[in-house]
């Protein structure tokens, strides 16, 4: 039987120096869950445009890694970035990071 526990989420955002020196930056969300959750992203509370590449890969049966790549110019205008995990076996879970300044 699968545990019915809520997944844990870990959100990694690029360092300030990376944002200032690179043309593109990547945020990574790792979801630790027994389920194959759907990972989605919100930028300032809104769905990113369809042009934003999101890469999701199951690294093991217990964790899912999702990468969101953005131009540094767009990242600099953001206030918050949110990673959200959804599956029918648990309530949607999300974590938000304040990324401005």
Short mmCIF file of C-alpha atoms in Angstrom, two decimals:
data_model
loop_
_atom_site.label_atom_id
_atom_site.label_comp_id
_atom_site.label_asym_id
_atom_site.label_seq_id
_atom_site.Cartn_x
_atom_site.Cartn_y
_atom_site.Cartn_z
CA UNK A 1 0.00 0.00 0.00
CA UNK A 2 1.17 3.53 -0.79
CA UNK A 3 1.42 5.98 2.09
CA UNK A 4 -1.19 8.72 1.92
CA UNK A 5 1.25 11.31 3.19
CA UNK A 6 1.70 14.72 1.66
CA UNK A 7 4.84 15.01 -0.50
CA UNK A 8 7.74 17.20 0.54
CA UNK A 9 8.95 19.83 -1.91
CA UNK A 10 12.40 21.39 -2.17
CA UNK A 11 12.79 24.48 -4.35
CA UNK A 12 16.23 25.62 -5.46
CA UNK A 13 16.59 29.01 -7.08
CA UNK A 14 19.66 30.38 -8.88
CA UNK A 15 22.15 32.47 -6.94
CA UNK A 16 22.12 36.24 -7.36
CA UNK A 17 25.51 36.15 -9.09
CA UNK A 18 24.23 33.59 -11.62
CA UNK A 19 21.23 35.79 -12.43
CA UNK A 20 23.53 38.78 -12.97
CA UNK A 21 26.13 36.99 -15.13
CA UNK A 22 24.19 34.38 -17.15
CA UNK A 23 21.66 34.90 -19.95
CA UNK A 24 19.46 32.04 -18.71
CA UNK A 25 18.81 30.70 -15.23
CA UNK A 26 17.19 27.52 -13.98
CA UNK A 27 15.10 26.85 -10.90
CA UNK A 28 14.76 23.25 -9.72
CA UNK A 29 11.94 21.69 -7.74
CA UNK A 30 12.38 18.24 -6.22
CA UNK A 31 9.21 16.48 -5.09
CA UNK A 32 9.63 13.57 -2.68
CA UNK A 33 6.54 11.41 -3.03
CA UNK A 34 5.54 7.79 -3.45
CA UNK A 35 3.25 8.92 -6.26
CA UNK A 36 4.03 10.09 -9.79
CA UNK A 37 2.91 13.63 -9.10
CA UNK A 38 2.36 16.31 -11.73
CA UNK A 39 4.68 19.23 -11.08
CA UNK A 40 3.70 22.72 -12.21
CA UNK A 41 5.14 26.18 -11.78
CA UNK A 42 3.69 29.60 -10.99
CA UNK A 43 5.53 32.88 -11.59
CA UNK A 44 4.15 35.67 -9.40
CA UNK A 45 1.10 33.46 -8.87
CA UNK A 46 0.42 32.95 -12.60
CA UNK A 47 1.06 30.08 -14.98
CA UNK A 48 4.17 30.75 -17.04
CA UNK A 49 3.65 31.18 -20.76
CA UNK A 50 3.69 28.11 -22.96
CA UNK A 51 7.05 29.25 -24.32
CA UNK A 52 8.72 28.62 -20.96
CA UNK A 53 10.48 25.24 -21.11
CA UNK A 54 9.73 22.94 -18.19
CA UNK A 55 11.61 19.69 -17.90
CA UNK A 56 10.23 16.98 -15.59
CA UNK A 57 12.01 13.72 -14.93
CA UNK A 58 11.51 10.98 -12.39
CA UNK A 59 14.96 10.37 -10.99
CA UNK A 60 13.75 7.57 -8.72
CA UNK A 61 10.41 6.14 -7.69
CA UNK A 62 10.52 8.37 -4.62
CA UNK A 63 11.41 11.73 -6.16
CA UNK A 64 10.57 13.83 -9.19
CA UNK A 65 12.77 16.67 -10.39
CA UNK A 66 11.38 19.55 -12.45
CA UNK A 67 13.50 22.32 -13.96
CA UNK A 68 12.20 25.70 -15.07
CA UNK A 69 14.51 27.73 -17.32
CA UNK A 70 13.97 31.45 -17.82
CA UNK A 71 15.89 34.33 -19.37
CA UNK A 72 17.73 36.25 -16.65
CA UNK A 73 15.92 39.43 -17.76
CA UNK A 74 12.56 37.79 -16.92
CA UNK A 75 13.85 36.34 -13.64
CA UNK A 76 14.92 39.83 -12.48
CA UNK A 77 11.32 41.07 -12.79
CA UNK A 78 9.84 38.25 -10.65
CA UNK A 79 8.73 38.58 -7.04
CA UNK A 80 7.84 34.96 -6.32
CA UNK A 81 8.24 31.53 -7.88
CA UNK A 82 6.06 28.60 -6.83
CA UNK A 83 6.46 24.88 -7.36
CA UNK A 84 3.25 22.84 -7.06
CA UNK A 85 2.75 19.07 -6.91
CA UNK A 86 -0.60 17.46 -7.70
CA UNK A 87 -1.91 13.91 -7.64
CA UNK A 88 -5.36 12.47 -7.06
CA UNK A 89 -4.12 10.63 -3.94
CA UNK A 90 -3.14 13.77 -1.99
CA UNK A 91 -4.12 17.42 -1.67
CA UNK A 92 -2.18 19.79 -3.95
CA UNK A 93 1.01 20.88 -2.21
CA UNK A 94 3.15 23.86 -3.08
CA UNK A 95 6.16 25.83 -1.93
CA UNK A 96 6.90 29.45 -2.81
CA UNK A 97 10.19 31.31 -2.79
CA UNK A 98 10.53 35.09 -2.71
CA UNK A 99 13.11 35.86 -5.40
CA UNK A 100 13.17 39.65 -5.73
CA UNK A 101 16.19 41.61 -4.58
#
